[in-house]
Tab-separated table of C-alpha atoms in Angstrom:
chain	number	residue	atom	x	y	z
A	541	MET	CA	0.000	0.000	0.000
A	542	ASN	CA	1.403	3.342	-0.948
A	543	ASN	CA	0.119	6.655	0.346
A	544	SER	CA	1.461	9.684	2.141
A	545	THR	CA	-0.789	8.948	5.109
A	546	GLY	CA	-0.645	5.926	7.357
A	547	THR	CA	1.451	2.853	7.902
A	548	VAL	CA	2.890	1.211	4.778
A	549	PRO	CA	2.944	-2.596	5.081
A	550	GLU	CA	5.141	-4.782	2.894
A	551	LYS	CA	3.380	-6.242	-0.120
A	552	LYS	CA	3.714	-7.570	-3.649
A	553	LYS	CA	3.718	-5.478	-6.822
A	554	ASN	CA	0.829	-3.084	-7.330
A	555	ILE	CA	-2.018	-4.421	-9.441
A	556	VAL	CA	-4.332	-1.386	-9.132
A	557	GLU	CA	-3.233	2.237	-8.834
A	558	LEU	CA	-5.371	5.331	-8.553
A	559	LYS	CA	-3.401	8.525	-9.112
A	560	ASN	CA	-4.726	11.977	-8.160
A	561	ILE	CA	-8.352	10.981	-8.706
A	562	THR	CA	-11.070	13.614	-8.473
A	563	VAL	CA	-14.748	12.810	-9.060
A	564	ARG	CA	-17.565	15.345	-8.979
A	565	PHE	CA	-21.333	14.852	-9.126
A	566	ASP	CA	-23.593	17.865	-9.678
A	567	GLY	CA	-20.836	20.222	-8.582
A	568	GLU	CA	-20.098	18.272	-5.395
A	569	THR	CA	-16.641	16.732	-4.970
A	570	ILE	CA	-17.007	13.026	-4.101
A	571	LEU	CA	-13.327	12.053	-4.360
A	572	ASP	CA	-10.752	14.765	-3.759
A	573	ASP	CA	-7.287	14.198	-5.302
A	574	LEU	CA	-7.222	10.601	-4.056
A	575	SER	CA	-4.207	8.357	-4.660
A	576	LEU	CA	-4.141	4.688	-3.708
A	577	SER	CA	-2.117	1.606	-4.628
A	578	ILE	CA	-3.342	-1.972	-4.129
A	579	GLY	CA	-0.951	-4.905	-4.106
A	580	ASP	CA	-1.402	-8.122	-6.076
A	581	GLY	CA	-2.967	-10.781	-3.854
A	582	GLU	CA	-3.916	-8.317	-1.123
A	583	PHE	CA	-7.226	-8.232	0.798
A	584	VAL	CA	-7.933	-4.492	1.001
A	585	THR	CA	-10.952	-2.964	2.707
A	586	LEU	CA	-12.245	0.524	1.970
A	587	LEU	CA	-13.823	1.588	5.252
A	588	GLY	CA	-15.962	4.611	5.956
A	589	SER	CA	-19.424	5.917	6.649
A	590	SER	CA	-22.066	6.541	4.001
A	591	GLY	CA	-21.013	9.219	1.517
A	592	CYS	CA	-17.267	8.989	2.203
A	593	GLY	CA	-16.450	7.938	-1.380
A	594	LYS	CA	-15.646	4.252	-0.883
A	595	THR	CA	-18.236	2.892	-3.327
A	596	THR	CA	-17.282	5.554	-5.879
A	597	THR	CA	-13.683	4.330	-5.584
A	598	LEU	CA	-14.846	0.775	-6.223
A	599	ARG	CA	-16.859	1.855	-9.272
A	600	LEU	CA	-13.780	3.590	-10.692
A	601	ILE	CA	-11.755	0.399	-10.436
A	602	ALA	CA	-14.587	-1.616	-11.968
A	603	GLY	CA	-14.932	0.761	-14.924
A	604	PHE	CA	-18.514	1.808	-14.164
A	605	LEU	CA	-17.349	5.380	-13.683
A	606	GLU	CA	-14.690	7.659	-15.190
A	607	PRO	CA	-12.721	10.198	-13.114
A	608	ASP	CA	-13.005	13.915	-13.797
A	609	GLU	CA	-9.289	14.169	-13.058
A	610	GLY	CA	-6.528	11.626	-12.531
A	611	GLU	CA	-5.810	8.140	-13.869
A	612	VAL	CA	-6.674	4.538	-13.047
A	613	PHE	CA	-3.964	1.948	-13.739
A	614	PHE	CA	-4.235	-1.831	-13.883
A	615	ASP	CA	-0.923	-3.696	-14.065
A	616	SER	CA	0.703	-0.332	-14.890
A	617	LYS	CA	-1.610	0.190	-17.900
A	618	SER	CA	-3.979	3.157	-17.974
A	619	MET	CA	-7.627	2.118	-17.747
A	620	ASN	CA	-9.127	5.526	-18.427
A	621	GLY	CA	-11.766	5.039	-21.104
A	622	VAL	CA	-11.544	1.233	-20.957
A	623	PRO	CA	-15.078	-0.197	-20.412
A	624	ALA	CA	-15.869	-2.539	-17.543
A	625	TYR	CA	-16.185	-5.662	-19.704
A	626	LYS	CA	-12.600	-5.260	-20.940
A	627	ARG	CA	-11.126	-5.161	-17.427
A	628	GLU	CA	-9.973	-8.299	-15.586
A	629	VAL	CA	-12.247	-7.369	-12.712
A	630	ASN	CA	-15.528	-8.717	-11.404
A	631	THR	CA	-17.912	-7.210	-8.873
A	632	ILE	CA	-20.240	-8.618	-6.214
A	633	PHE	CA	-22.912	-6.218	-5.017
A	634	GLN	CA	-25.076	-6.156	-1.910
A	635	ARG	CA	-27.937	-7.404	-4.067
A	636	TYR	CA	-26.602	-10.551	-5.666
A	637	ALA	CA	-28.636	-10.212	-8.912
A	638	LEU	CA	-28.913	-13.982	-9.349
A	639	PHE	CA	-31.230	-15.362	-12.028
A	640	PRO	CA	-34.282	-16.748	-10.168
A	641	ASN	CA	-35.310	-18.939	-13.131
A	642	TYR	CA	-31.894	-20.680	-13.216
A	643	ASN	CA	-30.632	-23.302	-10.817
A	644	VAL	CA	-27.340	-22.985	-8.938
A	645	PHE	CA	-25.297	-24.653	-11.697
A	646	GLU	CA	-26.646	-22.418	-14.452
A	647	ASN	CA	-26.201	-19.246	-12.405
A	648	ILE	CA	-22.552	-20.064	-11.864
A	649	ALA	CA	-22.058	-21.197	-15.462
A	650	TYR	CA	-23.700	-18.131	-17.006
A	651	GLY	CA	-20.532	-16.131	-17.700
A	652	LEU	CA	-18.815	-19.126	-19.290
A	653	ARG	CA	-21.800	-19.787	-21.560
A	654	VAL	CA	-21.757	-16.155	-22.717
A	655	ARG	CA	-18.113	-16.705	-23.658
A	656	HIS	CA	-18.995	-19.936	-25.495
A	657	VAL	CA	-16.739	-22.117	-23.341
A	658	PRO	CA	-17.028	-25.859	-24.220
A	659	GLU	CA	-19.573	-27.787	-22.156
A	660	ALA	CA	-17.035	-30.208	-20.667
A	661	GLU	CA	-14.928	-27.294	-19.371
A	662	ILE	CA	-18.027	-25.570	-18.001
A	663	LYS	CA	-18.959	-28.652	-15.970
A	664	GLU	CA	-15.444	-28.990	-14.627
A	665	ARG	CA	-15.076	-25.346	-13.639
A	666	VAL	CA	-18.542	-25.101	-12.088
A	667	GLN	CA	-17.775	-28.153	-9.978
A	668	GLU	CA	-14.519	-26.535	-8.851
A	669	MET	CA	-16.451	-23.434	-7.800
A	670	LEU	CA	-19.110	-25.437	-5.973
A	671	THR	CA	-16.371	-27.132	-3.998
A	672	LEU	CA	-14.617	-23.844	-3.291
A	673	VAL	CA	-17.739	-22.224	-1.815
A	674	ASN	CA	-18.918	-25.364	0.013
A	675	LEU	CA	-21.987	-25.959	-2.159
A	676	GLU	CA	-21.179	-29.442	-3.449
A	677	GLY	CA	-24.378	-31.234	-4.350
A	678	PHE	CA	-26.337	-27.987	-4.753
A	679	GLY	CA	-25.959	-27.690	-8.530
A	680	LYS	CA	-29.570	-28.559	-9.352
A	681	ARG	CA	-31.066	-26.591	-6.460
A	682	PRO	CA	-33.350	-23.689	-7.496
A	683	ILE	CA	-32.014	-20.293	-6.442
A	684	THR	CA	-35.325	-19.534	-4.744
A	685	LYS	CA	-34.807	-22.501	-2.399
A	686	LEU	CA	-31.475	-21.207	-1.052
A	687	SER	CA	-30.824	-19.285	2.155
A	688	GLY	CA	-29.262	-15.827	2.063
A	689	GLY	CA	-25.850	-17.229	2.874
A	690	GLN	CA	-26.120	-19.884	0.157
A	691	GLN	CA	-27.154	-17.247	-2.398
A	692	GLN	CA	-24.115	-15.234	-1.353
A	693	ARG	CA	-21.899	-18.247	-2.059
A	694	VAL	CA	-23.450	-18.659	-5.512
A	695	ALA	CA	-22.757	-14.979	-6.260
A	696	ILE	CA	-19.135	-15.443	-5.203
A	697	ALA	CA	-18.750	-18.566	-7.347
A	698	ARG	CA	-20.315	-16.851	-10.377
A	699	ALA	CA	-17.881	-13.948	-10.034
A	700	LEU	CA	-14.795	-16.113	-9.475
A	701	ILE	CA	-15.433	-18.634	-12.251
A	702	LEU	CA	-14.361	-15.993	-14.792
A	703	LYS	CA	-10.918	-15.875	-13.086
A	704	PRO	CA	-10.699	-12.120	-12.488
A	705	LYS	CA	-7.416	-10.687	-11.276
A	706	VAL	CA	-9.354	-8.426	-8.904
A	707	LEU	CA	-12.637	-9.153	-7.149
A	708	LEU	CA	-14.583	-6.112	-5.967
A	709	LEU	CA	-17.114	-6.577	-3.162
A	710	ASP	CA	-19.548	-3.754	-2.382
A	711	GLU	CA	-20.967	-4.449	1.106
A	712	PRO	CA	-21.961	-7.985	0.042
A	713	LEU	CA	-22.698	-9.171	3.586
A	714	ALA	CA	-24.926	-6.293	4.671
A	715	ALA	CA	-28.193	-8.188	4.138
A	716	LEU	CA	-27.169	-11.205	6.230
A	717	ASP	CA	-27.975	-11.757	9.892
A	718	LEU	CA	-25.145	-11.372	12.413
A	719	LYS	CA	-24.142	-15.032	12.828
A	720	LEU	CA	-24.257	-15.745	9.093
A	721	ARG	CA	-22.346	-12.552	8.423
A	722	LYS	CA	-19.574	-13.679	10.791
A	723	ASP	CA	-19.428	-17.065	9.065
A	724	MET	CA	-19.214	-15.469	5.617
A	725	GLN	CA	-16.467	-13.084	6.726
A	726	GLN	CA	-14.274	-16.072	7.541
A	727	GLU	CA	-15.390	-17.854	4.370
A	728	LEU	CA	-14.412	-14.911	2.166
A	729	LYS	CA	-11.023	-14.645	3.818
A	730	ASN	CA	-10.421	-18.373	3.308
A	731	ILE	CA	-11.435	-18.152	-0.364
A	732	GLN	CA	-9.148	-15.169	-0.922
A	733	LYS	CA	-6.213	-16.982	0.642
A	734	ALA	CA	-6.912	-20.145	-1.355
A	735	LEU	CA	-7.054	-18.299	-4.692
A	736	GLY	CA	-4.405	-15.669	-3.980
A	737	ILE	CA	-6.237	-12.997	-5.979
A	738	THR	CA	-6.807	-9.388	-4.968
A	739	PHE	CA	-10.007	-8.630	-3.057
A	740	VAL	CA	-11.170	-5.029	-2.653
A	741	PHE	CA	-13.965	-4.983	-0.075
A	742	VAL	CA	-16.204	-2.030	0.802
A	743	THR	CA	-17.864	-1.761	4.208
A	744	HIS	CA	-18.921	0.716	6.881
A	745	ASP	CA	-18.499	-1.963	9.575
A	746	GLN	CA	-15.262	-1.402	11.512
A	747	GLU	CA	-15.188	-4.862	13.081
A	748	GLU	CA	-15.685	-6.473	9.687
A	749	ALA	CA	-12.788	-4.473	8.233
A	750	LEU	CA	-10.433	-5.274	11.104
A	751	SER	CA	-11.204	-9.002	11.130
A	752	MET	CA	-10.907	-9.676	7.376
A	753	SER	CA	-8.301	-7.377	5.885
A	754	ASP	CA	-4.599	-7.344	5.178
A	755	THR	CA	-4.895	-3.584	4.713
A	756	VAL	CA	-7.573	-1.099	5.765
A	757	VAL	CA	-8.135	2.213	3.961
A	758	VAL	CA	-10.097	4.611	6.188
A	759	MET	CA	-11.976	7.234	4.173
A	760	ASN	CA	-13.933	10.376	4.964
A	761	GLU	CA	-15.156	13.303	2.862
A	762	GLY	CA	-13.627	11.893	-0.313
A	763	LYS	CA	-10.144	11.632	1.161
A	764	ILE	CA	-8.046	8.819	2.611
A	765	GLN	CA	-7.516	9.437	6.305
A	766	GLN	CA	-5.181	6.505	6.973
A	767	ILE	CA	-3.869	3.314	5.408
A	768	GLY	CA	-2.407	0.435	7.364
A	769	SER	CA	-2.790	-3.030	8.789
A	770	PRO	CA	-5.789	-3.563	11.098
A	771	ILE	CA	-3.483	-3.546	14.132
A	772	ASP	CA	-1.771	-0.316	13.077
A	773	ILE	CA	-5.055	1.407	12.278
A	774	TYR	CA	-6.442	0.504	15.692
A	775	ASN	CA	-3.341	1.103	17.809
A	776	GLU	CA	-1.858	4.089	15.951
A	777	PRO	CA	-4.700	6.261	14.571
A	778	GLU	CA	-3.486	9.236	12.537
A	779	ASN	CA	-6.138	11.701	13.662
A	780	ALA	CA	-9.229	12.129	15.820
A	781	PHE	CA	-11.547	10.939	13.055
A	782	VAL	CA	-9.783	7.577	12.711
A	783	ALA	CA	-9.493	7.181	16.483
A	784	ASP	CA	-13.217	7.766	16.920
A	785	PHE	CA	-14.354	5.763	13.888
A	786	ILE	CA	-12.297	2.651	14.662
A	787	GLY	CA	-13.592	1.319	17.963
A	788	GLU	CA	-14.166	3.361	21.100
A	789	SER	CA	-11.733	6.097	22.134
A	790	ASN	CA	-11.270	8.656	24.874
A	791	ILE	CA	-9.918	11.688	22.979
A	792	LEU	CA	-8.565	14.541	25.078
A	793	ASP	CA	-6.882	17.880	24.489
A	794	GLY	CA	-3.264	17.639	25.571
A	795	VAL	CA	0.151	19.256	25.417
A	796	MET	CA	3.472	17.601	24.676
A	797	LYS	CA	5.690	18.993	27.432
A	798	ALA	CA	8.723	17.227	25.958
A	799	ASP	CA	9.596	13.958	24.260
A	800	TYR	CA	7.853	11.106	26.103
A	801	ARG	CA	5.970	13.521	28.407
A	802	ALA	CA	2.323	14.396	27.691
A	803	ALA	CA	0.027	16.541	29.807
A	804	PHE	CA	-3.752	16.132	29.895
A	805	SER	CA	-6.551	16.166	32.484
A	806	GLY	CA	-4.413	18.425	34.662
A	807	LYS	CA	-1.590	15.901	35.044
A	808	THR	CA	1.626	15.026	33.190
A	809	PHE	CA	2.169	11.423	32.091
A	810	ASP	CA	4.980	9.330	30.676
A	811	CYS	CA	4.262	8.176	27.115
A	812	LEU	CA	6.094	6.580	24.184
A	813	ASP	CA	5.721	9.431	21.678
A	814	SER	CA	8.343	11.936	20.594
A	815	GLY	CA	9.134	14.363	17.787
A	816	PHE	CA	6.676	17.105	18.781
A	817	ALA	CA	7.616	20.703	19.490
A	818	PRO	CA	7.933	21.612	23.197
A	819	ASN	CA	4.487	22.515	24.573
A	820	GLU	CA	2.815	21.654	21.249
A	821	PRO	CA	-0.977	21.248	21.559
A	822	VAL	CA	-1.967	17.690	20.630
A	823	ASP	CA	-4.835	15.210	20.731
A	824	ILE	CA	-4.493	12.338	23.202
A	825	VAL	CA	-6.147	8.965	22.584
A	826	VAL	CA	-6.611	6.356	25.294
A	827	ARG	CA	-8.580	3.230	24.400
A	828	PRO	CA	-11.195	2.128	26.987
A	829	GLU	CA	-9.661	-1.346	27.399
A	830	ASP	CA	-6.223	0.156	28.160
A	831	VAL	CA	-7.295	1.905	31.379
A	832	ASP	CA	-7.247	0.174	34.774
A	833	ILE	CA	-9.742	1.166	37.449
A	834	VAL	CA	-8.002	1.155	40.839
A	835	ALA	CA	-8.662	2.436	44.337
A	836	SER	CA	-9.066	6.212	44.324
A	837	GLU	CA	-5.880	6.878	46.282
A	838	LYS	CA	-3.829	4.723	43.885
A	839	GLY	CA	-5.069	6.379	40.699
A	840	MET	CA	-3.229	8.831	38.489
A	841	LEU	CA	-6.640	10.453	38.004
A	842	GLN	CA	-9.709	10.326	40.260
A	843	GLY	CA	-13.361	10.428	39.255
A	844	ILE	CA	-16.912	9.300	39.908
A	845	VAL	CA	-18.682	6.423	38.159
A	846	THR	CA	-21.777	7.807	36.416
A	847	SER	CA	-22.884	4.777	34.376
A	848	VAL	CA	-22.339	1.010	34.366
A	849	THR	CA	-23.440	-1.257	31.491
A	850	PHE	CA	-22.920	-5.035	31.563
A	851	LEU	CA	-22.101	-6.403	28.099
A	852	GLY	CA	-21.504	-10.055	28.917
A	853	VAL	CA	-17.750	-10.202	28.348
A	854	HIS	CA	-17.035	-6.950	30.193
A	855	PHE	CA	-18.541	-3.903	31.865
A	856	GLU	CA	-18.638	-0.556	30.083
A	857	ILE	CA	-18.147	2.088	32.734
A	858	ILE	CA	-18.382	5.872	32.371
A	859	VAL	CA	-16.242	7.851	34.826
A	860	ASP	CA	-16.547	11.620	35.245
A	861	ILE	CA	-13.162	13.282	35.776
A	862	GLY	CA	-13.429	17.041	36.004
A	863	GLY	CA	-16.411	17.096	33.653
A	864	PHE	CA	-14.799	14.824	31.035
A	865	LYS	CA	-16.611	11.493	30.761
A	866	TRP	CA	-14.167	8.605	30.268
A	867	MET	CA	-15.243	5.203	28.992
A	868	ILE	CA	-13.482	2.233	30.567
A	869	GLN	CA	-14.000	-1.416	29.632
A	870	THR	CA	-13.230	-3.821	32.442
A	871	THR	CA	-14.176	-7.261	33.745
A	872	ASP	CA	-14.356	-5.844	37.291
A	873	GLU	CA	-17.725	-4.693	38.562
A	874	HIS	CA	-18.178	-1.139	39.851
A	875	HIS	CA	-21.247	0.876	40.824
A	876	GLU	CA	-22.726	4.268	40.001
A	877	GLY	CA	-21.649	6.934	42.458
A	878	GLU	CA	-18.421	5.124	43.369
A	879	THR	CA	-15.236	7.190	43.537
A	880	VAL	CA	-12.442	5.450	41.628
A	881	GLY	CA	-8.929	6.023	40.358
A	882	LEU	CA	-7.632	5.492	36.813
A	883	PHE	CA	-4.189	4.012	36.156
A	884	ILE	CA	-2.754	4.507	32.655
A	885	GLU	CA	0.435	2.851	31.420
A	886	PRO	CA	2.743	4.824	29.071
A	887	ASP	CA	2.000	2.521	26.116
A	888	ALA	CA	-1.756	3.175	26.526
A	889	ILE	CA	-1.302	6.863	25.659
A	890	HIS	CA	-1.278	7.696	21.939
A	891	VAL	CA	-0.388	11.237	20.898
A	892	MET	CA	-1.706	12.697	17.626
A	893	LYS	CA	-1.106	16.011	15.920
A	894	LYS	CA	-4.014	18.403	15.858
A	895	SER	CA	-6.159	18.119	12.718
A	896	LYS	CA	-9.375	19.465	11.226
A	897	TYR	CA	-11.148	16.800	13.294
A	898	SER	CA	-9.764	17.984	16.636
A	899	GLY	CA	-12.577	18.957	18.966
A	900	GLN	CA	-15.217	17.077	16.970
A	901	PHE	CA	-14.794	13.902	19.003
A	902	GLY	CA	-13.961	13.475	22.657
A	903	ASP	CA	-15.709	12.166	25.726
A	904	TYR	CA	-18.837	10.146	26.428
A	905	SER	CA	-21.020	12.871	27.923
A	906	SER	CA	-23.732	12.210	25.329
A	907	TYR	CA	-23.043	8.497	24.864
A	908	SER	CA	-26.300	7.231	26.392
A	909	ASP	CA	-28.369	9.958	24.761
A	910	GLU	CA	-26.870	9.158	21.356
A	911	MET	CA	-27.660	5.465	21.744
A	912	ASP	CA	-31.257	6.252	22.731
A	913	THR	CA	-31.654	8.576	19.741
A	914	MET	CA	-30.241	5.969	17.366
A	915	SER	CA	-32.656	3.355	18.708
A	916	VAL	CA	-35.599	5.668	18.121
A	917	ILE	CA	-34.468	6.401	14.555
A	918	GLU	CA	-33.975	2.684	13.806
A	919	ASP	CA	-37.462	1.900	15.171
A	920	GLU	CA	-38.984	4.593	12.986
A	921	GLU	CA	-37.156	3.294	9.899
A	922	GLU	CA	-38.374	-0.234	10.527
């Protein structure tokens, strides 16, 4: 992966390159001077909320859309003006678009029949695909008799039977229930490893991106915010947007007093960051699972528990420290109104430069209210 922002993991040669891409719709900029390189055999996820430009990026690679500025390269050859059917790319959408009047075999075989492949080869390759997606024995089954997960597998097989060099997946698991979605995440990763081809996956689900990908590309407002491995994206966010979007984060205003010394919440802490100017204002990120709740007198900071939520594996606890509401995830039970201390190790403190997103994200003062509002909206939509 190659970009001026984010961690750059080792990888094979680039198979897809987007250089200085700008796309506008009705005067609105959807992609803003975006550059991205994707390695051969890589599982890359474009991650972001609705409207961030991730699906537009996928459509550019597929050939369904042309950039207003910039170039798309495939194996170092410019693809500008090259139609979708001439690109060694196939796409799986959220709606699988299977033929309801065809059985499983004929759905998978469709692309080969269009290309007039001999019947014996069609049978052999369809059988290979059925085995790959764990649908052996389903060839004669009507599409209408399949579950959502089975239909997803047919869509994958139909796309892969044409042997694309790149498979594009536009939120293909969104319609599945949670358990089936988890199963298919692992299935897709296994298929990608078995075939060794490039997968470019689009999702707004952070957990899905972290669990499946070799490389995650976090996008917002038509720009790439960070590129890196799932571990790097989570542990070393580049700015407040990434820190807030990937998992839960306590994001505080801070000051770098000196190398390895950061001040926030009225105290100065040891940290592992350096290279900032003396007394430079910064954003501080502390993940909820990296904070220990201790006895008040033993804490680096002291506060009052204002909310406790049991989530099965752990408790989610909100602690008010000087008006800033911290979230802490712990397996230890605490109670509302309890005075507690927080203990923070140096490696739990991540220091980020100030950005346009500074101040937009922070504490959990409105956490419960936001969840209630979201629930109401979801009920109204249903």
